[in-house]
Amino acid sequence: MGKRYSRRTTVKSLPDWKNLSLKEQVAQMVVVRASGYLFDHQIQYPAWEASAQQLQFWLQDLGVGGVILLGGSTAELALRSQQLQELAKAPLLIAADIEEGVGQRFTGA
């Protein structure tokens, strides 16, 4: 049986939709593709997956509302999810393409 880890995290509150600009409202409805790996040199499809700098811009400056993670190990996914949540203006929707099973996308799953 695997170990269970518990971590206290601070959850950002959802923004008041009425106080967002139209640009921010649209950005909140966008989900971008991102690597589940922690470092840019690990990205498997550079033409399709944003660099760390690009993701930071999308999340912090534009306020993108979600990411779909592809690739990485289970440990990396936990860290990557936390990393991306910290960059985001509001809580992120984190998704994964796993219709054929978690092991199809993530090492160690």
XYZ file of N, CA and C in Angstrom:
327
model
N 0.841 -1.175 0.000
C 0.000 0.000 0.000
C 0.887 1.238 0.000
N 0.573 2.201 -0.809
C 1.369 3.421 -0.926
C 1.215 4.347 0.266
N 2.175 5.229 0.392
C 2.134 6.221 1.464
C 1.168 7.335 1.095
N 0.553 7.897 2.100
C -0.319 9.050 1.886
C 0.376 10.272 2.445
N 0.352 11.314 1.684
C 0.978 12.558 2.107
C -0.098 13.611 2.291
N 0.046 14.369 3.320
C -0.892 15.449 3.579
C -0.117 16.749 3.586
N -0.630 17.727 2.905
C 0.036 19.010 2.808
C -0.995 20.103 3.002
N -0.690 21.040 3.856
C -1.590 22.176 4.022
C -1.305 23.169 2.905
N -2.343 23.593 2.261
C -2.190 24.581 1.201
C -3.199 25.695 1.405
N -2.833 26.848 0.924
C -3.743 27.980 0.961
C -4.491 28.006 -0.363
N -5.792 28.009 -0.297
C -6.608 28.022 -1.506
C -7.037 29.453 -1.793
N -6.761 29.878 -3.019
C -7.184 31.217 -3.423
C -8.694 31.221 -3.590
N -9.282 32.351 -3.331
C -10.726 32.442 -3.529
C -11.014 32.766 -4.992
N -12.184 32.390 -5.418
C -12.595 32.688 -6.790
C -12.826 34.183 -6.933
N -12.440 34.744 -8.078
C -12.681 36.175 -8.272
C -14.173 36.442 -8.462
N -14.599 37.622 -8.094
C -15.979 38.031 -8.340
C -16.100 38.311 -9.836
N -16.864 37.481 -10.513
C -16.998 37.542 -11.971
C -17.368 38.950 -12.455
N -18.209 39.636 -11.702
C -18.677 40.970 -12.108
C -17.562 42.006 -12.088
N -16.507 41.754 -11.305
C -15.412 42.718 -11.203
C -14.291 42.470 -12.207
N -14.408 41.413 -13.014
C -13.385 41.116 -14.013
C -13.674 41.857 -15.309
N -12.612 42.255 -15.997
C -12.776 42.859 -17.322
C -13.207 41.761 -18.300
N -13.669 42.146 -19.474
C -14.063 41.168 -20.488
C -12.875 40.270 -20.840
N -11.695 40.863 -20.962
C -10.476 40.101 -21.273
C -10.210 39.048 -20.189
N -10.371 39.425 -18.924
C -10.152 38.490 -17.815
C -11.224 37.401 -17.780
N -12.461 37.755 -18.114
C -13.538 36.767 -18.149
C -13.269 35.724 -19.230
N -12.844 36.182 -20.397
C -12.531 35.258 -21.491
C -11.355 34.368 -21.100
N -10.313 34.954 -20.520
C -9.130 34.186 -20.113
C -9.495 33.094 -19.114
N -10.439 33.358 -18.222
C -10.851 32.367 -17.233
C -11.507 31.149 -17.879
N -12.002 31.291 -19.104
C -12.648 30.178 -19.798
C -11.685 29.394 -20.684
N -10.416 29.803 -20.731
C -9.424 29.158 -21.590
C -8.628 28.125 -20.793
N -8.436 26.950 -21.413
C -7.582 25.902 -20.856
C -6.438 25.695 -21.844
N -5.198 25.800 -21.356
C -4.025 25.664 -22.223
C -3.326 24.335 -21.969
N -2.642 23.855 -22.986
C -1.870 22.614 -22.883
C -0.549 22.911 -22.187
N -0.171 22.056 -21.237
C 1.084 22.247 -20.508
C 1.733 20.898 -20.236
N 3.035 20.903 -20.167
C 3.777 19.702 -19.822
C 3.625 19.428 -18.331
N 3.533 18.171 -17.973
C 3.510 17.789 -16.570
C 4.899 17.738 -15.961
N 5.909 17.862 -16.818
C 7.292 17.860 -16.347
C 7.627 19.201 -15.705
N 8.619 19.196 -14.834
C 8.971 20.400 -14.079
C 9.844 21.377 -14.853
N 10.632 20.878 -15.801
C 11.611 21.728 -16.471
C 11.393 21.756 -17.977
N 11.713 22.898 -18.589
C 11.506 23.071 -20.025
C 12.251 22.037 -20.862
N 13.459 21.643 -20.451
C 14.230 20.692 -21.264
C 13.589 19.300 -21.304
N 12.598 19.048 -20.451
C 11.897 17.763 -20.431
C 10.676 17.748 -21.351
N 10.274 18.892 -21.848
C 9.078 18.974 -22.689
C 9.246 18.072 -23.905
N 8.266 17.221 -24.147
C 8.344 16.265 -25.247
C 7.878 16.850 -26.577
N 6.985 17.809 -26.552
C 6.442 18.395 -27.778
C 6.534 19.916 -27.703
N 7.740 20.481 -27.899
C 7.932 21.932 -27.737
C 7.034 22.784 -28.637
N 6.630 22.249 -29.775
C 5.764 23.022 -30.670
C 4.354 23.151 -30.095
N 3.966 22.240 -29.202
C 2.597 22.219 -28.688
C 2.484 22.604 -27.221
N 3.596 22.529 -26.481
C 3.551 22.791 -25.044
C 4.341 24.046 -24.716
N 3.764 24.896 -23.928
C 4.369 26.189 -23.599
C 5.572 26.031 -22.671
N 6.501 26.955 -22.808
C 7.640 27.012 -21.894
C 7.157 27.535 -20.540
N 8.005 27.425 -19.534
C 7.664 27.938 -18.202
C 7.385 29.435 -18.257
N 8.169 30.152 -19.042
C 7.988 31.607 -19.166
C 6.641 31.937 -19.810
N 6.276 31.211 -20.851
C 4.998 31.440 -21.526
C 3.830 31.108 -20.599
N 3.924 29.990 -19.889
C 2.866 29.620 -18.940
C 2.709 30.665 -17.850
N 3.823 31.156 -17.346
C 3.775 32.187 -16.304
C 3.047 33.419 -16.816
N 3.322 33.823 -18.043
C 2.640 34.980 -18.641
C 1.142 34.714 -18.759
N 0.788 33.553 -19.287
C -0.626 33.227 -19.466
C -1.373 33.207 -18.133
N -0.756 32.631 -17.106
C -1.424 32.483 -15.812
C -1.441 33.772 -15.000
N -0.296 34.450 -14.923
C -0.209 35.652 -14.083
C -0.753 36.895 -14.774
N -0.387 37.090 -16.019
C -0.755 38.333 -16.703
C -2.120 38.266 -17.381
N -2.414 37.141 -18.024
C -3.694 37.028 -18.730
C -4.795 36.412 -17.867
N -4.417 35.631 -16.869
C -5.416 35.020 -15.991
C -6.105 33.809 -16.578
N -5.375 33.030 -17.398
C -5.936 31.810 -17.974
C -6.486 30.937 -16.849
N -7.626 30.287 -17.097
C -8.346 29.582 -16.048
C -8.040 28.113 -15.864
N -7.305 27.499 -16.805
C -7.042 26.072 -16.644
C -5.880 25.587 -17.478
N -5.370 24.413 -17.103
C -4.310 23.757 -17.863
C -4.662 22.283 -18.009
N -4.258 21.706 -19.131
C -4.352 20.261 -19.316
C -2.922 19.752 -19.315
N -2.615 18.883 -18.358
C -1.255 18.390 -18.182
C -1.045 17.106 -18.965
N 0.096 17.038 -19.653
C 0.466 15.865 -20.439
C 1.902 15.493 -20.110
N 2.136 14.248 -19.742
C 3.483 13.776 -19.440
C 3.883 14.050 -18.006
N 4.979 13.399 -17.599
C 5.492 13.577 -16.256
C 5.196 12.372 -15.384
N 5.861 12.330 -14.255
C 5.632 11.259 -13.285
C 4.591 11.721 -12.268
N 4.142 10.804 -11.460
C 3.142 11.168 -10.455
C 3.701 12.202 -9.481
N 4.964 12.060 -9.100
C 5.582 13.035 -8.187
C 5.703 14.401 -8.855
N 6.112 14.405 -10.131
C 6.226 15.675 -10.851
C 4.871 16.354 -10.995
N 3.833 15.571 -11.232
C 2.495 16.145 -11.390
C 2.027 16.845 -10.129
N 2.324 16.262 -8.982
C 1.941 16.901 -7.719
C 2.651 18.241 -7.569
N 3.950 18.253 -7.842
C 4.716 19.499 -7.734
C 4.316 20.499 -8.806
N 4.121 20.006 -10.024
C 3.760 20.887 -11.145
C 2.402 21.538 -10.894
N 1.452 20.775 -10.391
C 0.125 21.325 -10.094
C 0.219 22.436 -9.061
N 1.000 22.202 -8.020
C 1.187 23.214 -6.982
C 1.878 24.451 -7.564
N 2.900 24.221 -8.374
C 3.643 25.311 -9.011
C 2.713 26.183 -9.861
N 1.883 25.552 -10.666
C 0.974 26.293 -11.542
C -0.109 27.013 -10.738
N -0.626 26.372 -9.690
C -1.638 27.019 -8.842
C -1.071 28.288 -8.212
N 0.193 28.247 -7.815
C 0.819 29.419 -7.201
C 0.978 30.566 -8.198
N 1.172 30.245 -9.472
C 1.314 31.280 -10.500
C -0.023 31.920 -10.870
N -1.093 31.167 -10.742
C -2.406 31.607 -11.224
C -3.015 32.690 -10.343
N -3.808 33.548 -10.985
C -4.536 34.600 -10.266
C -5.672 34.018 -9.433
N -6.307 32.985 -9.954
C -7.455 32.340 -9.306
C -7.210 30.834 -9.334
N -7.940 30.053 -8.553
C -7.757 28.596 -8.589
C -7.905 28.056 -10.011
N -6.970 27.199 -10.398
C -6.964 26.637 -11.749
C -7.817 25.381 -11.854
N -8.402 25.189 -13.012
C -8.966 23.903 -13.381
C -7.792 23.120 -13.966
N -7.445 21.999 -13.355
C -6.348 21.177 -13.863
C -6.957 19.913 -14.439
N -6.652 19.660 -15.717
C -7.242 18.541 -16.436
C -6.140 17.639 -16.990
N -6.531 16.452 -17.433
C -5.607 15.517 -18.067
C -6.373 14.701 -19.096
N -5.689 14.317 -20.162
C -6.262 13.504 -21.226
C -5.979 12.038 -20.883
N -6.895 11.395 -20.168
C -6.633 10.038 -19.671
C -7.736 9.042 -20.036
N -8.387 9.229 -21.181
C -9.486 8.322 -21.512
C -9.015 6.885 -21.719
N -7.724 6.684 -22.019
C -7.206 5.320 -22.174
C -6.490 4.840 -20.912
N -6.602 5.594 -19.833
C -5.979 5.226 -18.565
C -4.889 6.203 -18.164
N -4.702 6.349 -16.871
C -3.723 7.292 -16.340
C -2.313 6.914 -16.772
N -2.016 5.622 -16.818
C -0.687 5.153 -17.202
C -0.292 5.519 -18.616
N -1.270 5.836 -19.457
C -0.989 6.248 -20.833
C -0.221 7.561 -20.857
N -0.476 8.450 -19.918
C 0.108 9.792 -19.916
C 1.179 10.013 -18.863
N 1.067 9.329 -17.726
C 1.906 9.665 -16.579
C 2.687 8.459 -16.072
N 3.995 8.626 -15.956
C 4.884 7.573 -15.487
C 4.608 7.249 -14.022
N 4.517 5.974 -13.716
C 4.329 5.554 -12.328
C 2.895 5.560 -11.857
N 1.962 5.829 -12.763
C 0.547 5.879 -12.371
C -0.078 4.498 -12.462
